[in-house]
mmCIF file of C-alpha atoms in Angstrom:
data_model
loop_
_atom_site.group_PDB
_atom_site.id
_atom_site.type_symbol
_atom_site.label_atom_id
_atom_site.label_comp_id
_atom_site.label_asym_id
_atom_site.label_seq_id
_atom_site.Cartn_x
_atom_site.Cartn_y
_atom_site.Cartn_z
ATOM 1 C CA MET A 1 122.889 123.689 98.697
ATOM 2 C CA LYS A 2 119.507 122.914 97.210
ATOM 3 C CA ILE A 3 118.647 122.378 93.572
ATOM 4 C CA LYS A 4 115.121 123.566 92.939
ATOM 5 C CA SER A 5 112.937 122.421 90.083
ATOM 6 C CA CYS A 6 109.371 122.088 88.995
ATOM 7 C CA ILE A 7 108.097 118.538 89.348
ATOM 8 C CA LEU A 8 107.795 116.658 86.086
ATOM 9 C CA ILE A 9 107.202 113.069 85.119
ATOM 10 C CA GLY A 10 110.620 112.182 83.750
ATOM 11 C CA MET A 11 113.541 114.541 84.069
ATOM 12 C CA VAL A 12 114.259 118.237 84.590
ATOM 13 C CA SER A 13 117.095 119.519 82.411
ATOM 14 C CA LEU A 14 119.751 121.706 84.005
ATOM 15 C CA GLY A 15 122.357 123.011 81.553
ATOM 16 C CA ILE A 16 125.712 123.559 83.305
ATOM 17 C CA GLY A 17 128.154 124.150 80.472
ATOM 18 C CA ALA A 18 128.949 123.605 76.846
ATOM 19 C CA GLN A 19 130.449 120.147 77.383
ATOM 20 C CA GLU A 20 128.154 118.759 80.058
ATOM 21 C CA ARG A 21 124.548 118.847 81.170
ATOM 22 C CA GLU A 22 122.678 117.514 84.176
ATOM 23 C CA GLU A 23 119.209 116.089 84.497
ATOM 24 C CA LEU A 24 117.622 116.045 87.926
ATOM 25 C CA ILE A 25 115.679 112.822 88.399
ATOM 26 C CA SER A 26 112.079 113.644 89.247
ATOM 27 C CA PHE A 27 111.696 114.346 92.977
ATOM 28 C CA GLY A 28 115.466 113.844 93.223
ATOM 29 C CA ASN A 29 115.895 117.103 95.128
ATOM 30 C CA MET A 30 114.150 115.301 98.025
ATOM 31 C CA ASP A 31 112.029 118.351 98.841
ATOM 32 C CA GLN A 32 108.617 116.702 98.336
ATOM 33 C CA TRP A 33 107.367 114.068 100.790
ATOM 34 C CA ILE A 34 104.145 112.162 101.381
ATOM 35 C CA THR A 35 103.251 111.406 104.997
ATOM 36 C CA ARG A 36 101.212 108.250 105.606
ATOM 37 C CA GLU A 37 99.472 108.020 108.979
ATOM 38 C CA ILE A 38 98.983 104.345 109.811
ATOM 39 C CA LYS A 39 97.421 103.014 112.999
ATOM 40 C CA GLU A 40 99.156 99.812 114.062
ATOM 41 C CA SER A 41 97.218 96.903 115.569
ATOM 42 C CA ARG A 42 96.017 97.260 119.133
ATOM 43 C CA VAL A 43 97.880 94.103 120.217
ATOM 44 C CA ILE A 44 101.198 95.927 119.596
ATOM 45 C CA GLY A 45 100.116 99.230 121.101
ATOM 46 C CA GLY A 46 97.778 100.753 118.532
ATOM 47 C CA ALA A 47 99.944 103.816 117.930
ATOM 48 C CA VAL A 48 99.571 105.957 114.808
ATOM 49 C CA LYS A 49 102.911 105.878 112.994
ATOM 50 C CA GLN A 50 104.184 108.216 110.294
ATOM 51 C CA VAL A 51 105.537 106.470 107.206
ATOM 52 C CA PHE A 52 107.239 108.666 104.597
ATOM 53 C CA GLU A 53 107.363 108.388 100.800
ATOM 54 C CA ILE A 54 109.052 110.557 98.162
ATOM 55 C CA GLY A 55 106.317 112.221 96.121
ATOM 56 C CA PRO A 56 103.977 115.219 95.913
ATOM 57 C CA VAL A 57 103.253 116.740 99.331
ATOM 58 C CA GLU A 58 100.234 114.995 100.832
ATOM 59 C CA THR A 59 99.023 113.314 104.010
ATOM 60 C CA ILE A 60 97.391 109.904 103.567
ATOM 61 C CA PRO A 61 95.502 108.404 106.543
ATOM 62 C CA GLY A 62 94.821 104.711 106.962
ATOM 63 C CA ALA A 63 96.520 101.333 106.623
ATOM 64 C CA GLU A 64 96.229 101.144 102.844
ATOM 65 C CA PRO A 65 98.885 99.903 100.412
ATOM 66 C CA TYR A 66 100.903 102.682 98.807
ATOM 67 C CA PHE A 67 101.536 103.110 95.084
ATOM 68 C CA ASN A 68 103.901 105.739 93.657
ATOM 69 C CA LYS A 69 102.105 109.047 93.197
ATOM 70 C CA GLY A 70 102.554 112.110 91.019
ATOM 71 C CA GLY A 71 105.027 110.489 88.664
ATOM 72 C CA SER A 72 107.573 109.860 91.403
ATOM 73 C CA PRO A 73 110.027 107.116 90.355
ATOM 74 C CA TRP A 74 111.102 106.486 93.958
ATOM 75 C CA ALA A 75 110.130 103.704 96.337
ATOM 76 C CA THR A 76 111.469 103.369 99.872
ATOM 77 C CA SER A 77 112.080 100.682 102.459
ATOM 78 C CA ASN A 78 109.304 102.279 104.527
ATOM 79 C CA VAL A 79 106.474 99.770 104.439
ATOM 80 C CA LEU A 80 103.102 98.672 105.693
ATOM 81 C CA ALA A 81 103.190 95.049 106.907
ATOM 82 C CA LYS A 82 100.294 92.758 107.783
ATOM 83 C CA VAL A 83 101.729 89.597 109.338
ATOM 84 C CA VAL A 84 99.133 87.060 110.584
ATOM 85 C CA GLY A 85 96.631 89.905 110.735
ATOM 86 C CA VAL A 86 98.852 92.259 112.745
ATOM 87 C CA VAL A 87 99.306 95.709 111.185
ATOM 88 C CA LYS A 88 102.871 96.954 111.649
ATOM 89 C CA THR A 89 104.959 99.645 109.970
ATOM 90 C CA ASN A 90 108.653 100.100 109.339
ATOM 91 C CA THR A 91 110.187 103.522 108.817
ATOM 92 C CA SER A 92 113.899 103.663 108.039
ATOM 93 C CA VAL A 93 113.849 106.564 105.550
ATOM 94 C CA PHE A 94 113.079 110.069 106.809
ATOM 95 C CA PRO A 95 112.871 113.603 105.417
ATOM 96 C CA GLU A 96 115.364 115.896 107.135
ATOM 97 C CA GLU A 97 115.609 119.669 106.783
ATOM 98 C CA ARG A 98 118.477 121.007 104.723
ATOM 99 C CA SER A 99 119.166 124.495 103.339
ATOM 100 C CA GLY A 100 115.549 125.598 103.244
ATOM 101 C CA GLY A 101 114.359 122.280 101.813
ATOM 102 C CA TYR A 102 114.814 118.615 102.655
ATOM 103 C CA CYS A 103 117.138 115.684 102.092
ATOM 104 C CA ALA A 104 116.604 111.950 102.665
ATOM 105 C CA ARG A 105 118.072 110.269 105.758
ATOM 106 C CA LEU A 106 118.464 106.492 105.442
ATOM 107 C CA GLU A 107 119.060 104.496 108.645
ATOM 108 C CA SER A 108 119.728 100.854 109.505
ATOM 109 C CA ARG A 109 117.526 99.887 112.473
ATOM 110 C CA MET A 110 116.198 96.913 114.409
ATOM 111 C CA GLU A 111 112.416 96.444 114.141
ATOM 112 C CA SER A 112 110.409 94.073 116.343
ATOM 113 C CA VAL A 113 106.879 92.694 116.493
ATOM 114 C CA LYS A 114 105.999 90.666 119.591
ATOM 115 C CA VAL A 115 102.510 89.315 120.194
ATOM 116 C CA LEU A 116 102.208 86.549 122.782
ATOM 117 C CA GLY A 117 101.131 83.287 121.168
ATOM 118 C CA MET A 118 100.963 84.761 117.665
ATOM 119 C CA VAL A 119 104.216 86.203 116.389
ATOM 120 C CA ASP A 120 107.690 87.165 117.638
ATOM 121 C CA ILE A 121 109.752 88.828 114.923
ATOM 122 C CA THR A 122 112.898 90.955 115.046
ATOM 123 C CA VAL A 123 114.460 92.089 111.775
ATOM 124 C CA LEU A 124 117.331 94.293 110.683
ATOM 125 C CA ALA A 125 115.804 96.963 108.442
ATOM 126 C CA ALA A 126 118.190 98.972 106.286
ATOM 127 C CA GLY A 127 117.076 102.316 104.951
ATOM 128 C CA SER A 128 116.931 102.457 101.176
ATOM 129 C CA ILE A 129 115.389 104.396 98.320
ATOM 130 C CA PHE A 130 115.269 102.987 94.807
ATOM 131 C CA THR A 131 113.732 103.527 91.398
ATOM 132 C CA GLY A 132 110.757 101.203 91.277
ATOM 133 C CA THR A 133 107.790 100.314 93.458
ATOM 134 C CA MET A 134 107.164 98.457 96.716
ATOM 135 C CA LEU A 135 104.463 95.778 96.560
ATOM 136 C CA GLU A 136 102.507 96.272 99.769
ATOM 137 C CA PRO A 137 101.373 95.025 102.179
ATOM 138 C CA ILE A 138 104.311 92.899 103.313
ATOM 139 C CA LYS A 139 102.858 89.611 104.604
ATOM 140 C CA ARG A 140 105.975 87.587 105.421
ATOM 141 C CA THR A 141 109.685 88.028 105.996
ATOM 142 C CA LYS A 142 110.681 85.238 103.601
ATOM 143 C CA ASN A 143 112.226 86.435 100.316
ATOM 144 C CA PRO A 144 111.646 90.184 100.787
ATOM 145 C CA GLN A 145 113.262 90.971 97.426
ATOM 146 C CA LYS A 146 110.138 89.581 95.779
ATOM 147 C CA MET A 147 108.209 92.555 97.173
ATOM 148 C CA LEU A 148 110.421 95.025 95.268
ATOM 149 C CA ASN A 149 109.519 95.860 91.692
ATOM 150 C CA SER A 150 113.014 97.018 90.753
ATOM 151 C CA GLY A 151 113.709 99.539 88.026
ATOM 152 C CA ILE A 152 111.838 102.007 85.834
ATOM 153 C CA PRO A 153 111.602 102.326 82.026
ATOM 154 C CA PHE A 154 114.614 104.283 80.791
ATOM 155 C CA THR A 155 116.371 104.435 77.406
ATOM 156 C CA GLN A 156 119.184 106.988 77.794
ATOM 157 C CA LYS A 157 122.932 106.435 78.360
ATOM 158 C CA PRO A 158 124.221 109.011 80.869
ATOM 159 C CA GLN A 159 127.921 109.394 81.576
ATOM 160 C CA ALA A 160 127.638 109.576 85.366
ATOM 161 C CA VAL A 161 125.393 109.879 88.400
ATOM 162 C CA ARG A 162 125.783 112.923 90.673
ATOM 163 C CA PHE A 163 124.395 113.630 94.147
ATOM 164 C CA ASP A 164 125.102 115.232 97.517
ATOM 165 C CA TYR A 165 125.764 112.986 100.510
ATOM 166 C CA LYS A 166 127.139 112.491 103.988
ATOM 167 C CA THR A 167 127.549 109.328 106.068
ATOM 168 C CA LYS A 168 127.777 107.865 109.546
ATOM 169 C CA ILE A 169 129.343 104.405 109.890
ATOM 170 C CA ALA A 170 128.475 102.191 112.888
ATOM 171 C CA GLU A 171 131.451 101.169 114.995
ATOM 172 C CA ARG A 172 130.508 97.486 115.018
ATOM 173 C CA GLU A 173 133.158 95.401 113.216
ATOM 174 C CA LYS A 174 130.696 92.669 112.213
ATOM 175 C CA ARG A 175 127.261 93.013 110.708
ATOM 176 C CA ILE A 176 124.028 91.548 112.106
ATOM 177 C CA ARG A 177 121.742 89.110 110.320
ATOM 178 C CA ALA A 178 118.203 89.266 111.715
ATOM 179 C CA THR A 179 115.563 87.706 109.471
ATOM 180 C CA GLY A 180 112.620 87.601 111.877
ATOM 181 C CA PHE A 181 112.260 83.924 112.713
ATOM 182 C CA SER A 182 115.784 82.539 112.985
ATOM 183 C CA LYS A 183 118.452 83.319 115.563
ATOM 184 C CA ILE A 184 120.173 86.703 115.261
ATOM 185 C CA THR A 185 123.738 86.031 114.110
ATOM 186 C CA ASP A 186 126.906 87.910 113.199
ATOM 187 C CA VAL A 187 128.041 88.262 109.593
ATOM 188 C CA GLU A 188 131.695 88.829 108.748
ATOM 189 C CA GLY A 189 132.610 92.232 107.398
ATOM 190 C CA LYS A 190 131.996 95.798 108.493
ATOM 191 C CA ASP A 191 128.846 97.471 107.231
ATOM 192 C CA TYR A 192 128.921 100.349 104.744
ATOM 193 C CA PRO A 193 126.341 102.442 102.898
ATOM 194 C CA GLU A 194 126.132 101.626 99.197
ATOM 195 C CA VAL A 195 124.917 103.173 95.939
ATOM 196 C CA VAL A 196 124.068 100.952 92.958
ATOM 197 C CA LEU A 197 123.155 102.044 89.444
ATOM 198 C CA LEU A 198 122.347 99.409 86.817
ATOM 199 C CA LEU A 199 121.176 99.998 83.259
ATOM 200 C CA HIS A 200 119.435 96.910 81.880
ATOM 201 C CA LYS A 201 118.196 95.810 78.500
ATOM 202 C CA ARG A 202 115.322 93.548 79.552
ATOM 203 C CA TRP A 203 113.124 91.077 77.706
ATOM 204 C CA GLU A 204 110.500 88.481 78.614
ATOM 205 C CA ASP A 205 109.990 84.958 77.284
ATOM 206 C CA GLU A 206 106.673 83.242 76.613
ATOM 207 C CA LYS A 207 106.601 81.837 80.152
ATOM 208 C CA GLY A 208 106.907 85.247 81.770
ATOM 209 C CA ASN A 209 110.566 84.920 82.779
ATOM 210 C CA LEU A 210 112.541 88.189 82.729
ATOM 211 C CA TYR A 211 116.092 88.424 81.390
ATOM 212 C CA ALA A 212 118.521 91.303 81.088
ATOM 213 C CA LYS A 213 121.801 92.352 79.578
ATOM 214 C CA ARG A 214 123.838 94.637 81.847
ATOM 215 C CA ILE A 215 124.387 97.770 79.770
ATOM 216 C CA GLY A 216 125.745 100.162 82.406
ATOM 217 C CA THR A 217 127.202 99.733 85.898
ATOM 218 C CA MET A 218 128.118 101.993 88.831
ATOM 219 C CA VAL A 219 128.584 100.760 92.405
ATOM 220 C CA VAL A 220 130.219 102.632 95.282
ATOM 221 C CA ARG A 221 130.528 101.971 99.019
ATOM 222 C CA PHE A 222 131.283 104.678 101.555
ATOM 223 C CA LYS A 223 133.790 103.361 104.102
ATOM 224 C CA LYS A 224 134.240 106.265 106.500
ATOM 225 C CA ASP A 225 132.252 108.926 108.296
ATOM 226 C CA VAL A 226 131.611 112.026 106.216
ATOM 227 C CA ASN A 227 130.276 114.634 108.622
ATOM 228 C CA GLU A 228 130.057 117.548 106.191
ATOM 229 C CA TRP A 229 127.958 117.503 103.041
ATOM 230 C CA GLN A 230 129.856 116.428 99.944
ATOM 231 C CA ASN A 231 128.102 118.320 97.170
ATOM 232 C CA ASP A 232 128.170 117.261 93.520
ATOM 233 C CA ALA A 233 129.816 113.880 94.162
ATOM 234 C CA THR A 234 130.098 112.359 90.673
ATOM 235 C CA TYR A 235 130.568 108.683 89.784
ATOM 236 C CA THR A 236 131.180 107.448 86.248
ATOM 237 C CA ILE A 237 128.889 104.816 84.732
ATOM 238 C CA LEU A 238 130.863 102.023 83.017
ATOM 239 C CA TYR A 239 129.375 100.507 79.862
ATOM 240 C CA GLY A 240 129.521 97.061 78.296
ATOM 241 C CA ASP A 241 131.699 94.183 79.520
ATOM 242 C CA ILE A 242 133.689 95.864 82.275
ATOM 243 C CA THR A 243 135.500 92.785 83.628
ATOM 244 C CA GLY A 244 138.766 94.051 82.130
ATOM 245 C CA HIS A 245 138.303 97.649 83.272
ATOM 246 C CA PRO A 246 140.717 98.971 85.956
ATOM 247 C CA GLU A 247 137.757 100.000 88.130
ATOM 248 C CA TYR A 248 136.013 96.618 87.927
ATOM 249 C CA ASN A 249 135.407 95.039 91.330
ATOM 250 C CA ALA A 250 133.859 91.562 91.093
ATOM 251 C CA GLU A 251 132.513 91.685 94.662
ATOM 252 C CA LEU A 252 130.528 94.815 93.852
ATOM 253 C CA MET A 253 129.904 94.639 90.112
ATOM 254 C CA ALA A 254 129.627 91.009 88.973
ATOM 255 C CA LEU A 255 126.579 89.916 86.990
ATOM 256 C CA GLN A 256 123.726 88.634 89.171
ATOM 257 C CA ARG A 257 125.554 89.721 92.318
ATOM 258 C CA GLU A 258 122.181 90.044 94.007
ATOM 259 C CA GLU A 259 118.797 88.666 92.969
ATOM 260 C CA ARG A 260 116.402 91.426 92.020
ATOM 261 C CA TYR A 261 112.755 91.129 91.000
ATOM 262 C CA ALA A 262 110.387 92.991 88.690
ATOM 263 C CA LEU A 263 106.817 92.670 87.472
ATOM 264 C CA ASN A 264 106.342 90.816 84.190
ATOM 265 C CA SER A 265 103.548 91.354 81.674
ATOM 266 C CA LYS A 266 101.356 88.888 83.597
ATOM 267 C CA GLY A 267 101.590 90.997 86.767
ATOM 268 C CA ASN A 268 103.837 88.503 88.576
ATOM 269 C CA CYS A 269 106.994 89.619 90.368
ATOM 270 C CA VAL A 270 109.772 87.369 89.066
ATOM 271 C CA PRO A 271 113.584 87.389 89.173
ATOM 272 C CA VAL A 272 115.435 89.496 86.617
ATOM 273 C CA LEU A 273 118.138 87.141 85.353
ATOM 274 C CA GLU A 274 121.260 88.952 84.124
ATOM 275 C CA THR A 275 122.506 86.808 81.257
ATOM 276 C CA ALA A 276 125.349 88.820 79.716
ATOM 277 C CA TRP A 277 127.174 92.122 79.505
ATOM 278 C CA GLY A 278 125.881 94.632 76.994
ATOM 279 C CA GLU A 279 127.529 95.172 73.635
ATOM 280 C CA GLU A 280 128.331 98.322 71.708
ATOM 281 C CA GLY A 281 125.132 99.729 70.302
ATOM 282 C CA ASP A 282 122.883 98.138 72.930
ATOM 283 C CA GLU A 283 120.416 100.567 74.460
ATOM 284 C CA PRO A 284 118.930 100.181 77.933
ATOM 285 C CA THR A 285 115.266 99.657 78.655
ATOM 286 C CA HIS A 286 115.381 100.104 82.460
ATOM 287 C CA LEU A 287 117.213 102.076 85.131
ATOM 288 C CA PHE A 288 117.730 100.707 88.638
ATOM 289 C CA LEU A 289 119.245 103.219 91.066
ATOM 290 C CA GLN A 290 119.401 102.433 94.785
ATOM 291 C CA PHE A 291 120.818 104.249 97.793
ATOM 292 C CA ALA A 292 121.074 102.105 100.947
ATOM 293 C CA SER A 293 122.403 102.559 104.474
ATOM 294 C CA SER A 294 123.684 98.940 104.478
ATOM 295 C CA TYR A 295 124.968 96.551 101.834
ATOM 296 C CA GLY A 296 124.648 92.772 101.824
ATOM 297 C CA GLY A 297 120.982 92.305 101.087
ATOM 298 C CA ALA A 298 117.851 92.006 103.188
ATOM 299 C CA TYR A 299 118.109 91.747 106.980
ATOM 300 C CA ILE A 300 121.902 92.262 107.064
ATOM 301 C CA GLY A 301 123.588 95.388 108.402
ATOM 302 C CA SER A 302 124.670 97.343 111.449
ATOM 303 C CA PRO A 303 122.197 99.423 113.473
ATOM 304 C CA GLY A 304 123.199 103.065 113.348
ATOM 305 C CA ASN A 305 124.606 103.089 109.838
ATOM 306 C CA THR A 306 123.223 106.240 108.192
ATOM 307 C CA LEU A 307 123.359 107.737 104.700
ATOM 308 C CA TRP A 308 122.040 111.193 103.815
ATOM 309 C CA ILE A 309 121.185 111.833 100.140
ATOM 310 C CA ASP A 310 120.105 114.920 98.198
ATOM 311 C CA ASN A 311 119.920 116.361 94.671
ATOM 312 C CA VAL A 312 120.170 113.152 92.625
ATOM 313 C CA ARG A 313 121.108 113.895 89.009
ATOM 314 C CA LEU A 314 122.308 112.173 85.861
ATOM 315 C CA VAL A 315 125.154 113.705 83.863
ATOM 316 C CA TYR A 316 125.401 113.648 80.069
#
């Protein structure tokens, strides 16, 4: 199944009944992809690698930083890195053919850079797509979250998020932590793909610090293989203080569960500090929606974990 639409900055409205309507997030049908052709440094082989982004169909040659194009709200974990002068790419999100169009395939993979006497890095790279922008080039492995400008301006209050998906879960019972410079270690807990939707009401103080109330919350982990496409999977967004809600899960949904960053008015990428749950009448200012092949943050996961995503919509 493919949902077709014209490409607009914002949303494409799809009426589906008197009591409910859908809005396809721009480029959310995953049919439009940009291909970047980046030549890596000669000291690591000098190959030309393809790096994919979700946006209007185009081929971009050269090792230049990427900025979202054509009104696409989506960034990916596919990046251009320049570490101690060495040009390297990571690709863990791929377009894959589906029903006459495409979907997004997100994979958790091990990536290495080895240059005698200069650098020896191996990292666990999870595949993810999210609403926001990636701040390229990546110059270090320390604090990778600071390179993610998380969230896009958004003021609506949808009832649910809806998408098509399938999954493949790695057999490994423990996850891997590989940060690049420290020893590769095991992390307790099996790895699972995860989807996170947060609606924030953000503000900035005079020093440039960013704060947010959590207006809406939806988090789901997929804990088994799903070999056939699950179309129209729908997950309710919970509003306000949800700590007393039957579906509340502190491990997944607590405030400030994971540190996320965004650009402030001064152009600096700073933490977004969640200070409180939203109250009745609060309206969001930003939407953060992320699909990831692994949970647990940067450099943690299980190689082989895979999440396929298509037709991402909001339901009202």
